[in-house]
Amino acid sequence: MPIYDMEFEMDLSLGDKIKEMAEAFGPDKFLQVLNQMDWVPKNTTTSKPAEHVLLQEAVEYYFSSDSYTELAKSSKEAYRYEMGMFIKFCNKHFQEPDFKSVCTSPFLGSYLAPVKNKNTRSKKAAFLRNFLRTVLDHFYEENINKLKRVLKVTVDKRRLPRAFTKEQIDELIMLARLGRESFRNFVILWTFLGTGIRLSELRTLQVGDIKPQTQEIYVRSKGEKEYKTPSKITEFSLELLNQFVKFRYGAIRDLPNYSELYVFSDNKGISPLHDSTIQKMLANLIEEASTISDDDKRVYQLSVHSLRHSFALYLLESGVDPYTIQQLLRHKWLSSTEVYLKLFDDTLVKVINQHPLANLKVTDFF
């Protein structure tokens, strides 16, 4: 029998079996399962771009898209805040905003115009790029090339990271011991200062992540969702951390989920503290500190991340080379670490001016 006859009979047999399954489970359910298993070829025909999309519809799609759902938690919160600000602005100009009406260079320019701070403007522009790119591609099969000029993202390279002075750190630690949740706040500060970890890494620290035998804690580094990486910790901070865990969770050490408990938590280790809880704690300490000037108490000056900068700066002052600091901070690129050298320049100027010969004046000789 020719091959084509055998193939024809196989097709008939397969068709009968598929028909039986569709009749048994219902055609809609059968097709739904096939789609879930990616066994139905995608439609490659070009669909006609949408003609009219409301801003609300665009926003709903964006928040369900991979462009948003795959962002880090902190970025999601920031983008939701930015979206709220943008929607509020749009509603002032349109009764029922249409996406295409707000997706123009003049309108976007008028939205960004009042923002004078370069870094703040860049953050808003970065959000708008992500949002508009996602929606334009989905509904209109367009890109944002025409909007890039008005949505320019620039980073002020002259802006150096802000670090606390040792005097300021001493006062913050003293104040932390006097307030509410003093033991917890005291340990949080020393964990930051003894490791240089980020806020997101500290708040998600679990009991099982503390490794005394290797003097490490395991943290979920920036951009890593699948696994944790080791971060060295000073002996003093490690001892404090262990004492805190013993104080908080020593009575439930035998529980099967003991190692999964979050170290810093408000509900017995079930979930971690919120970012804002730690940020507010430090902000209150900064506000109380007499060694911190009013100018440095303003928003975007000194913050939780300044503790990471302080960790790096103090290492430089102690003579540790940038390559070692890069490893301790877990920077992928040395250029990220070298920015602290600029901070160190100010320290070198202060040190050299303390030289015994630095106080001499030219007039003493002429």
PDB file of N, CA and C in Angstrom, residues 5-100:
ATOM      1  N   ASP A   5      -1.450   6.412   1.521  1.00  0.00           N
ATOM      2  CA  ASP A   5      -2.665   5.753   2.004  1.00  0.00           C
ATOM      3  C   ASP A   5      -2.571   5.470   3.506  1.00  0.00           C
ATOM      4  N   MET A   6      -1.379   5.063   3.968  1.00  0.00           N
ATOM      5  CA  MET A   6      -1.174   4.804   5.393  1.00  0.00           C
ATOM      6  C   MET A   6      -1.323   6.090   6.199  1.00  0.00           C
ATOM      7  N   GLU A   7      -0.760   7.175   5.696  1.00  0.00           N
ATOM      8  CA  GLU A   7      -0.868   8.463   6.389  1.00  0.00           C
ATOM      9  C   GLU A   7      -2.315   8.932   6.439  1.00  0.00           C
ATOM     10  N   PHE A   8      -3.042   8.670   5.355  1.00  0.00           N
ATOM     11  CA  PHE A   8      -4.444   9.067   5.297  1.00  0.00           C
ATOM     12  C   PHE A   8      -5.249   8.329   6.357  1.00  0.00           C
ATOM     13  N   GLU A   9      -4.976   6.997   6.502  1.00  0.00           N
ATOM     14  CA  GLU A   9      -5.687   6.189   7.490  1.00  0.00           C
ATOM     15  C   GLU A   9      -5.339   6.653   8.919  1.00  0.00           C
ATOM     16  N   MET A  10      -4.048   7.035   9.142  1.00  0.00           N
ATOM     17  CA  MET A  10      -3.639   7.517  10.462  1.00  0.00           C
ATOM     18  C   MET A  10      -4.341   8.823  10.802  1.00  0.00           C
ATOM     19  N   ASP A  11      -4.499   9.693   9.807  1.00  0.00           N
ATOM     20  CA  ASP A  11      -5.196  10.961  10.019  1.00  0.00           C
ATOM     21  C   ASP A  11      -6.650  10.725  10.407  1.00  0.00           C
ATOM     22  N   LEU A  12      -7.265   9.778   9.736  1.00  0.00           N
ATOM     23  CA  LEU A  12      -8.657   9.454  10.048  1.00  0.00           C
ATOM     24  C   LEU A  12      -8.787   8.919  11.470  1.00  0.00           C
ATOM     25  N   SER A  13      -7.848   8.040  11.844  1.00  0.00           N
ATOM     26  CA  SER A  13      -7.876   7.452  13.177  1.00  0.00           C
ATOM     27  C   SER A  13      -7.671   8.515  14.243  1.00  0.00           C
ATOM     28  N   LEU A  14      -6.689   9.424  14.011  1.00  0.00           N
ATOM     29  CA  LEU A  14      -6.424  10.503  14.959  1.00  0.00           C
ATOM     30  C   LEU A  14      -7.617  11.440  15.058  1.00  0.00           C
ATOM     31  N   GLY A  15      -8.255  11.701  13.902  1.00  0.00           N
ATOM     32  CA  GLY A  15      -9.421  12.575  13.891  1.00  0.00           C
ATOM     33  C   GLY A  15     -10.555  12.002  14.710  1.00  0.00           C
ATOM     34  N   ASP A  16     -10.748  10.682  14.602  1.00  0.00           N
ATOM     35  CA  ASP A  16     -11.811  10.033  15.379  1.00  0.00           C
ATOM     36  C   ASP A  16     -11.553  10.126  16.881  1.00  0.00           C
ATOM     37  N   LYS A  17     -10.262   9.931  17.272  1.00  0.00           N
ATOM     38  CA  LYS A  17      -9.923   9.989  18.692  1.00  0.00           C
ATOM     39  C   LYS A  17     -10.095  11.395  19.258  1.00  0.00           C
ATOM     40  N   ILE A  18      -9.686  12.393  18.473  1.00  0.00           N
ATOM     41  CA  ILE A  18      -9.841  13.783  18.916  1.00  0.00           C
ATOM     42  C   ILE A  18     -11.314  14.136  19.061  1.00  0.00           C
ATOM     43  N   LYS A  19     -12.123  13.626  18.111  1.00  0.00           N
ATOM     44  CA  LYS A  19     -13.559  13.877  18.156  1.00  0.00           C
ATOM     45  C   LYS A  19     -14.180  13.280  19.415  1.00  0.00           C
ATOM     46  N   GLU A  20     -13.726  12.053  19.771  1.00  0.00           N
ATOM     47  CA  GLU A  20     -14.238  11.392  20.966  1.00  0.00           C
ATOM     48  C   GLU A  20     -13.898  12.188  22.232  1.00  0.00           C
ATOM     49  N   MET A  21     -12.660  12.679  22.301  1.00  0.00           N
ATOM     50  CA  MET A  21     -12.230  13.451  23.477  1.00  0.00           C
ATOM     51  C   MET A  21     -12.971  14.777  23.571  1.00  0.00           C
ATOM     52  N   ALA A  22     -13.182  15.408  22.431  1.00  0.00           N
ATOM     53  CA  ALA A  22     -13.912  16.680  22.420  1.00  0.00           C
ATOM     54  C   ALA A  22     -15.357  16.486  22.858  1.00  0.00           C
ATOM     55  N   GLU A  23     -15.951  15.363  22.429  1.00  0.00           N
ATOM     56  CA  GLU A  23     -17.332  15.078  22.821  1.00  0.00           C
ATOM     57  C   GLU A  23     -17.431  14.732  24.302  1.00  0.00           C
ATOM     58  N   ALA A  24     -16.370  14.100  24.831  1.00  0.00           N
ATOM     59  CA  ALA A  24     -16.381  13.688  26.230  1.00  0.00           C
ATOM     60  C   ALA A  24     -16.228  14.868  27.182  1.00  0.00           C
ATOM     61  N   PHE A  25     -15.353  15.800  26.846  1.00  0.00           N
ATOM     62  CA  PHE A  25     -15.070  16.921  27.733  1.00  0.00           C
ATOM     63  C   PHE A  25     -15.709  18.234  27.294  1.00  0.00           C
ATOM     64  N   GLY A  26     -16.261  18.254  26.067  1.00  0.00           N
ATOM     65  CA  GLY A  26     -16.819  19.494  25.548  1.00  0.00           C
ATOM     66  C   GLY A  26     -15.780  20.207  24.690  1.00  0.00           C
ATOM     67  N   PRO A  27     -16.136  20.730  23.533  1.00  0.00           N
ATOM     68  CA  PRO A  27     -15.172  21.346  22.620  1.00  0.00           C
ATOM     69  C   PRO A  27     -14.451  22.558  23.215  1.00  0.00           C
ATOM     70  N   ASP A  28     -15.178  23.354  24.006  1.00  0.00           N
ATOM     71  CA  ASP A  28     -14.549  24.553  24.581  1.00  0.00           C
ATOM     72  C   ASP A  28     -13.448  24.181  25.586  1.00  0.00           C
ATOM     73  N   LYS A  29     -13.770  23.202  26.458  1.00  0.00           N
ATOM     74  CA  LYS A  29     -12.789  22.770  27.451  1.00  0.00           C
ATOM     75  C   LYS A  29     -11.591  22.108  26.775  1.00  0.00           C
ATOM     76  N   PHE A  30     -11.874  21.328  25.746  1.00  0.00           N
ATOM     77  CA  PHE A  30     -10.813  20.630  25.024  1.00  0.00           C
ATOM     78  C   PHE A  30      -9.854  21.640  24.385  1.00  0.00           C
ATOM     79  N   LEU A  31     -10.411  22.673  23.750  1.00  0.00           N
ATOM     80  CA  LEU A  31      -9.587  23.697  23.111  1.00  0.00           C
ATOM     81  C   LEU A  31      -8.815  24.518  24.144  1.00  0.00           C
ATOM     82  N   GLN A  32      -9.450  24.766  25.314  1.00  0.00           N
ATOM     83  CA  GLN A  32      -8.793  25.523  26.375  1.00  0.00           C
ATOM     84  C   GLN A  32      -7.535  24.807  26.866  1.00  0.00           C
ATOM     85  N   VAL A  33      -7.634  23.477  27.043  1.00  0.00           N
ATOM     86  CA  VAL A  33      -6.489  22.700  27.509  1.00  0.00           C
ATOM     87  C   VAL A  33      -5.383  22.695  26.463  1.00  0.00           C
ATOM     88  N   LEU A  34      -5.752  22.581  25.193  1.00  0.00           N
ATOM     89  CA  LEU A  34      -4.758  22.603  24.120  1.00  0.00           C
ATOM     90  C   LEU A  34      -4.008  23.933  24.098  1.00  0.00           C
ATOM     91  N   ASN A  35      -4.738  25.019  24.316  1.00  0.00           N
ATOM     92  CA  ASN A  35      -4.100  26.340  24.340  1.00  0.00           C
ATOM     93  C   ASN A  35      -3.156  26.484  25.527  1.00  0.00           C
ATOM     94  N   GLN A  36      -3.572  25.952  26.691  1.00  0.00           N
ATOM     95  CA  GLN A  36      -2.737  26.016  27.879  1.00  0.00           C
ATOM     96  C   GLN A  36      -1.440  25.246  27.692  1.00  0.00           C
ATOM     97  N   MET A  37      -1.498  24.169  26.925  1.00  0.00           N
ATOM     98  CA  MET A  37      -0.317  23.340  26.680  1.00  0.00           C
ATOM     99  C   MET A  37       0.476  23.812  25.464  1.00  0.00           C
ATOM    100  N   ASP A  38       0.052  24.946  24.867  1.00  0.00           N
ATOM    101  CA  ASP A  38       0.736  25.508  23.692  1.00  0.00           C
ATOM    102  C   ASP A  38       0.795  24.517  22.538  1.00  0.00           C
ATOM    103  N   TRP A  39      -0.284  23.719  22.381  1.00  0.00           N
ATOM    104  CA  TRP A  39      -0.353  22.755  21.280  1.00  0.00           C
ATOM    105  C   TRP A  39      -1.152  23.289  20.098  1.00  0.00           C
ATOM    106  N   VAL A  40      -1.680  24.517  20.253  1.00  0.00           N
ATOM    107  CA  VAL A  40      -2.425  25.132  19.157  1.00  0.00           C
ATOM    108  C   VAL A  40      -1.542  26.202  18.549  1.00  0.00           C
ATOM    109  N   PRO A  41      -1.225  26.123  17.264  1.00  0.00           N
ATOM    110  CA  PRO A  41      -0.345  27.118  16.626  1.00  0.00           C
ATOM    111  C   PRO A  41      -0.910  28.521  16.771  1.00  0.00           C
ATOM    112  N   LYS A  42      -0.010  29.461  17.047  1.00  0.00           N
ATOM    113  CA  LYS A  42      -0.429  30.854  17.169  1.00  0.00           C
ATOM    114  C   LYS A  42      -0.861  31.412  15.828  1.00  0.00           C
ATOM    115  N   ASN A  43      -1.835  32.290  15.863  1.00  0.00           N
ATOM    116  CA  ASN A  43      -2.327  32.908  14.644  1.00  0.00           C
ATOM    117  C   ASN A  43      -1.301  33.922  14.145  1.00  0.00           C
ATOM    118  N   THR A  44      -0.737  33.660  13.005  1.00  0.00           N
ATOM    119  CA  THR A  44       0.323  34.529  12.473  1.00  0.00           C
ATOM    120  C   THR A  44      -0.213  35.631  11.569  1.00  0.00           C
ATOM    121  N   THR A  45      -1.503  35.651  11.340  1.00  0.00           N
ATOM    122  CA  THR A  45      -2.067  36.700  10.496  1.00  0.00           C
ATOM    123  C   THR A  45      -2.014  38.029  11.224  1.00  0.00           C
ATOM    124  N   THR A  46      -1.707  39.081  10.538  1.00  0.00           N
ATOM    125  CA  THR A  46      -1.577  40.406  11.135  1.00  0.00           C
ATOM    126  C   THR A  46      -2.955  40.973  11.457  1.00  0.00           C
ATOM    127  N   SER A  47      -3.166  41.257  12.756  1.00  0.00           N
ATOM    128  CA  SER A  47      -4.448  41.808  13.169  1.00  0.00           C
ATOM    129  C   SER A  47      -4.441  43.314  12.966  1.00  0.00           C
ATOM    130  N   LYS A  48      -5.598  43.864  12.787  1.00  0.00           N
ATOM    131  CA  LYS A  48      -5.735  45.289  12.568  1.00  0.00           C
ATOM    132  C   LYS A  48      -5.539  46.034  13.888  1.00  0.00           C
ATOM    133  N   PRO A  49      -4.653  47.010  13.930  1.00  0.00           N
ATOM    134  CA  PRO A  49      -4.406  47.754  15.168  1.00  0.00           C
ATOM    135  C   PRO A  49      -5.681  48.386  15.705  1.00  0.00           C
ATOM    136  N   ALA A  50      -5.754  48.536  17.019  1.00  0.00           N
ATOM    137  CA  ALA A  50      -6.928  49.143  17.638  1.00  0.00           C
ATOM    138  C   ALA A  50      -7.059  50.598  17.208  1.00  0.00           C
ATOM    139  N   GLU A  51      -8.286  51.054  17.113  1.00  0.00           N
ATOM    140  CA  GLU A  51      -8.522  52.441  16.692  1.00  0.00           C
ATOM    141  C   GLU A  51      -8.783  53.354  17.885  1.00  0.00           C
ATOM    142  N   HIS A  52      -9.391  52.795  18.939  1.00  0.00           N
ATOM    143  CA  HIS A  52      -9.780  53.636  20.073  1.00  0.00           C
ATOM    144  C   HIS A  52      -9.579  52.854  21.366  1.00  0.00           C
ATOM    145  N   VAL A  53      -8.589  53.281  22.161  1.00  0.00           N
ATOM    146  CA  VAL A  53      -8.295  52.629  23.443  1.00  0.00           C
ATOM    147  C   VAL A  53      -8.317  53.691  24.532  1.00  0.00           C
ATOM    148  N   LEU A  54      -9.157  53.499  25.516  1.00  0.00           N
ATOM    149  CA  LEU A  54      -9.223  54.424  26.633  1.00  0.00           C
ATOM    150  C   LEU A  54      -7.980  54.266  27.510  1.00  0.00           C
ATOM    151  N   LEU A  55      -7.611  55.342  28.177  1.00  0.00           N
ATOM    152  CA  LEU A  55      -6.451  55.300  29.056  1.00  0.00           C
ATOM    153  C   LEU A  55      -6.638  54.238  30.132  1.00  0.00           C
ATOM    154  N   GLN A  56      -7.847  54.132  30.673  1.00  0.00           N
ATOM    155  CA  GLN A  56      -8.115  53.150  31.720  1.00  0.00           C
ATOM    156  C   GLN A  56      -7.865  51.729  31.226  1.00  0.00           C
ATOM    157  N   GLU A  57      -8.271  51.465  29.983  1.00  0.00           N
ATOM    158  CA  GLU A  57      -8.055  50.149  29.386  1.00  0.00           C
ATOM    159  C   GLU A  57      -6.556  49.879  29.217  1.00  0.00           C
ATOM    160  N   ALA A  58      -5.832  50.909  28.814  1.00  0.00           N
ATOM    161  CA  ALA A  58      -4.381  50.773  28.638  1.00  0.00           C
ATOM    162  C   ALA A  58      -3.697  50.498  29.969  1.00  0.00           C
ATOM    163  N   VAL A  59      -4.145  51.173  31.014  1.00  0.00           N
ATOM    164  CA  VAL A  59      -3.565  50.995  32.345  1.00  0.00           C
ATOM    165  C   VAL A  59      -3.812  49.579  32.853  1.00  0.00           C
ATOM    166  N   GLU A  60      -5.030  49.096  32.685  1.00  0.00           N
ATOM    167  CA  GLU A  60      -5.380  47.737  33.128  1.00  0.00           C
ATOM    168  C   GLU A  60      -4.529  46.692  32.418  1.00  0.00           C
ATOM    169  N   TYR A  61      -4.324  46.895  31.101  1.00  0.00           N
ATOM    170  CA  TYR A  61      -3.488  45.940  30.368  1.00  0.00           C
ATOM    171  C   TYR A  61      -2.047  45.994  30.871  1.00  0.00           C
ATOM    172  N   TYR A  62      -1.543  47.197  31.086  1.00  0.00           N
ATOM    173  CA  TYR A  62      -0.144  47.343  31.507  1.00  0.00           C
ATOM    174  C   TYR A  62       0.125  46.628  32.821  1.00  0.00           C
ATOM    175  N   PHE A  63      -0.771  46.787  33.794  1.00  0.00           N
ATOM    176  CA  PHE A  63      -0.556  46.164  35.103  1.00  0.00           C
ATOM    177  C   PHE A  63      -0.671  44.640  35.059  1.00  0.00           C
ATOM    178  N   SER A  64      -1.226  44.107  33.975  1.00  0.00           N
ATOM    179  CA  SER A  64      -1.306  42.644  33.837  1.00  0.00           C
ATOM    180  C   SER A  64      -0.208  42.097  32.921  1.00  0.00           C
ATOM    181  N   SER A  65       0.575  42.993  32.317  1.00  0.00           N
ATOM    182  CA  SER A  65       1.598  42.579  31.360  1.00  0.00           C
ATOM    183  C   SER A  65       2.891  42.156  32.048  1.00  0.00           C
ATOM    184  N   ASP A  66       3.719  41.419  31.313  1.00  0.00           N
ATOM    185  CA  ASP A  66       5.019  40.990  31.842  1.00  0.00           C
ATOM    186  C   ASP A  66       5.921  42.184  32.145  1.00  0.00           C
ATOM    187  N   SER A  67       5.752  43.268  31.382  1.00  0.00           N
ATOM    188  CA  SER A  67       6.584  44.456  31.582  1.00  0.00           C
ATOM    189  C   SER A  67       6.468  44.983  33.006  1.00  0.00           C
ATOM    190  N   TYR A  68       5.282  44.775  33.608  1.00  0.00           N
ATOM    191  CA  TYR A  68       5.066  45.237  34.981  1.00  0.00           C
ATOM    192  C   TYR A  68       5.227  44.111  35.997  1.00  0.00           C
ATOM    193  N   THR A  69       4.605  42.956  35.740  1.00  0.00           N
ATOM    194  CA  THR A  69       4.593  41.875  36.730  1.00  0.00           C
ATOM    195  C   THR A  69       5.980  41.308  37.018  1.00  0.00           C
ATOM    196  N   GLU A  70       6.922  41.458  36.083  1.00  0.00           N
ATOM    197  CA  GLU A  70       8.263  40.918  36.291  1.00  0.00           C
ATOM    198  C   GLU A  70       9.214  41.922  36.948  1.00  0.00           C
ATOM    199  N   LEU A  71       8.704  43.107  37.291  1.00  0.00           N
ATOM    200  CA  LEU A  71       9.523  44.100  37.981  1.00  0.00           C
ATOM    201  C   LEU A  71       9.731  43.697  39.436  1.00  0.00           C
ATOM    202  N   ALA A  72      10.768  44.233  40.056  1.00  0.00           N
ATOM    203  CA  ALA A  72      10.988  44.022  41.482  1.00  0.00           C
ATOM    204  C   ALA A  72       9.861  44.714  42.252  1.00  0.00           C
ATOM    205  N   LYS A  73       9.616  44.243  43.478  1.00  0.00           N
ATOM    206  CA  LYS A  73       8.506  44.769  44.268  1.00  0.00           C
ATOM    207  C   LYS A  73       8.611  46.273  44.460  1.00  0.00           C
ATOM    208  N   SER A  74       9.805  46.748  44.770  1.00  0.00           N
ATOM    209  CA  SER A  74       9.992  48.191  44.989  1.00  0.00           C
ATOM    210  C   SER A  74       9.696  48.988  43.723  1.00  0.00           C
ATOM    211  N   SER A  75      10.078  48.428  42.560  1.00  0.00           N
ATOM    212  CA  SER A  75       9.812  49.104  41.280  1.00  0.00           C
ATOM    213  C   SER A  75       8.314  49.119  40.992  1.00  0.00           C
ATOM    214  N   LYS A  76       7.633  48.022  41.334  1.00  0.00           N
ATOM    215  CA  LYS A  76       6.181  47.976  41.135  1.00  0.00           C
ATOM    216  C   LYS A  76       5.495  49.077  41.936  1.00  0.00           C
ATOM    217  N   GLU A  77       5.906  49.242  43.185  1.00  0.00           N
ATOM    218  CA  GLU A  77       5.310  50.267  44.043  1.00  0.00           C
ATOM    219  C   GLU A  77       5.583  51.662  43.479  1.00  0.00           C
ATOM    220  N   ALA A  78       6.807  51.876  43.023  1.00  0.00           N
ATOM    221  CA  ALA A  78       7.163  53.180  42.460  1.00  0.00           C
ATOM    222  C   ALA A  78       6.366  53.467  41.189  1.00  0.00           C
ATOM    223  N   TYR A  79       6.209  52.465  40.331  1.00  0.00           N
ATOM    224  CA  TYR A  79       5.489  52.639  39.077  1.00  0.00           C
ATOM    225  C   TYR A  79       3.990  52.842  39.312  1.00  0.00           C
ATOM    226  N   ARG A  80       3.437  52.190  40.327  1.00  0.00           N
ATOM    227  CA  ARG A  80       2.025  52.410  40.643  1.00  0.00           C
ATOM    228  C   ARG A  80       1.803  53.846  41.134  1.00  0.00           C
ATOM    229  N   TYR A  81       2.754  54.336  41.903  1.00  0.00           N
ATOM    230  CA  TYR A  81       2.670  55.721  42.368  1.00  0.00           C
ATOM    231  C   TYR A  81       2.762  56.675  41.180  1.00  0.00           C
ATOM    232  N   GLU A  82       3.720  56.435  40.283  1.00  0.00           N
ATOM    233  CA  GLU A  82       3.879  57.291  39.106  1.00  0.00           C
ATOM    234  C   GLU A  82       2.647  57.232  38.215  1.00  0.00           C
ATOM    235  N   MET A  83       2.048  56.044  38.101  1.00  0.00           N
ATOM    236  CA  MET A  83       0.842  55.896  37.278  1.00  0.00           C
ATOM    237  C   MET A  83      -0.296  56.730  37.850  1.00  0.00           C
ATOM    238  N   GLY A  84      -0.425  56.715  39.177  1.00  0.00           N
ATOM    239  CA  GLY A  84      -1.466  57.510  39.821  1.00  0.00           C
ATOM    240  C   GLY A  84      -1.300  58.997  39.543  1.00  0.00           C
ATOM    241  N   MET A  85      -0.050  59.467  39.581  1.00  0.00           N
ATOM    242  CA  MET A  85       0.232  60.876  39.306  1.00  0.00           C
ATOM    243  C   MET A  85      -0.099  61.215  37.854  1.00  0.00           C
ATOM    244  N   PHE A  86       0.252  60.307  36.942  1.00  0.00           N
ATOM    245  CA  PHE A  86       0.017  60.557  35.516  1.00  0.00           C
ATOM    246  C   PHE A  86      -1.489  60.560  35.208  1.00  0.00           C
ATOM    247  N   ILE A  87      -2.225  59.614  35.773  1.00  0.00           N
ATOM    248  CA  ILE A  87      -3.674  59.550  35.548  1.00  0.00           C
ATOM    249  C   ILE A  87      -4.355  60.809  36.077  1.00  0.00           C
ATOM    250  N   LYS A  88      -3.918  61.255  37.247  1.00  0.00           N
ATOM    251  CA  LYS A  88      -4.484  62.470  37.841  1.00  0.00           C
ATOM    252  C   LYS A  88      -4.284  63.670  36.912  1.00  0.00           C
ATOM    253  N   PHE A  89      -3.094  63.772  36.325  1.00  0.00           N
ATOM    254  CA  PHE A  89      -2.797  64.863  35.390  1.00  0.00           C
ATOM    255  C   PHE A  89      -3.672  64.749  34.140  1.00  0.00           C
ATOM    256  N   CYS A  90      -3.829  63.542  33.616  1.00  0.00           N
ATOM    257  CA  CYS A  90      -4.641  63.324  32.412  1.00  0.00           C
ATOM    258  C   CYS A  90      -6.107  63.680  32.651  1.00  0.00           C
ATOM    259  N   ASN A  91      -6.623  63.317  33.825  1.00  0.00           N
ATOM    260  CA  ASN A  91      -8.029  63.591  34.137  1.00  0.00           C
ATOM    261  C   ASN A  91      -8.322  65.077  34.261  1.00  0.00           C
ATOM    262  N   LYS A  92      -7.286  65.872  34.533  1.00  0.00           N
ATOM    263  CA  LYS A  92      -7.480  67.326  34.593  1.00  0.00           C
ATOM    264  C   LYS A  92      -7.688  67.926  33.211  1.00  0.00           C
ATOM    265  N   HIS A  93      -7.187  67.241  32.184  1.00  0.00           N
ATOM    266  CA  HIS A  93      -7.241  67.781  30.825  1.00  0.00           C
ATOM    267  C   HIS A  93      -8.294  67.105  29.943  1.00  0.00           C
ATOM    268  N   PHE A  94      -8.699  65.897  30.317  1.00  0.00           N
ATOM    269  CA  PHE A  94      -9.696  65.175  29.513  1.00  0.00           C
ATOM    270  C   PHE A  94     -10.744  64.562  30.441  1.00  0.00           C
ATOM    271  N   GLN A  95     -11.997  64.622  29.990  1.00  0.00           N
ATOM    272  CA  GLN A  95     -13.082  64.058  30.793  1.00  0.00           C
ATOM    273  C   GLN A  95     -12.976  62.528  30.844  1.00  0.00           C
ATOM    274  N   GLU A  96     -12.727  61.907  29.714  1.00  0.00           N
ATOM    275  CA  GLU A  96     -12.517  60.461  29.630  1.00  0.00           C
ATOM    276  C   GLU A  96     -11.294  60.238  28.735  1.00  0.00           C
ATOM    277  N   PRO A  97     -10.102  60.255  29.321  1.00  0.00           N
ATOM    278  CA  PRO A  97      -8.865  60.248  28.529  1.00  0.00           C
ATOM    279  C   PRO A  97      -8.748  59.080  27.569  1.00  0.00           C
ATOM    280  N   ASP A  98      -8.391  59.416  26.349  1.00  0.00           N
ATOM    281  CA  ASP A  98      -8.104  58.413  25.327  1.00  0.00           C
ATOM    282  C   ASP A  98      -6.582  58.231  25.295  1.00  0.00           C
ATOM    283  N   PHE A  99      -6.134  56.998  25.155  1.00  0.00           N
ATOM    284  CA  PHE A  99      -4.704  56.721  25.230  1.00  0.00           C
ATOM    285  C   PHE A  99      -3.921  57.520  24.197  1.00  0.00           C
ATOM    286  N   LYS A 100      -4.394  57.565  22.970  1.00  0.00           N
ATOM    287  CA  LYS A 100      -3.671  58.273  21.910  1.00  0.00           C
ATOM    288  C   LYS A 100      -3.587  59.777  22.172  1.00  0.00           C
TER     289      LYS A 100
END
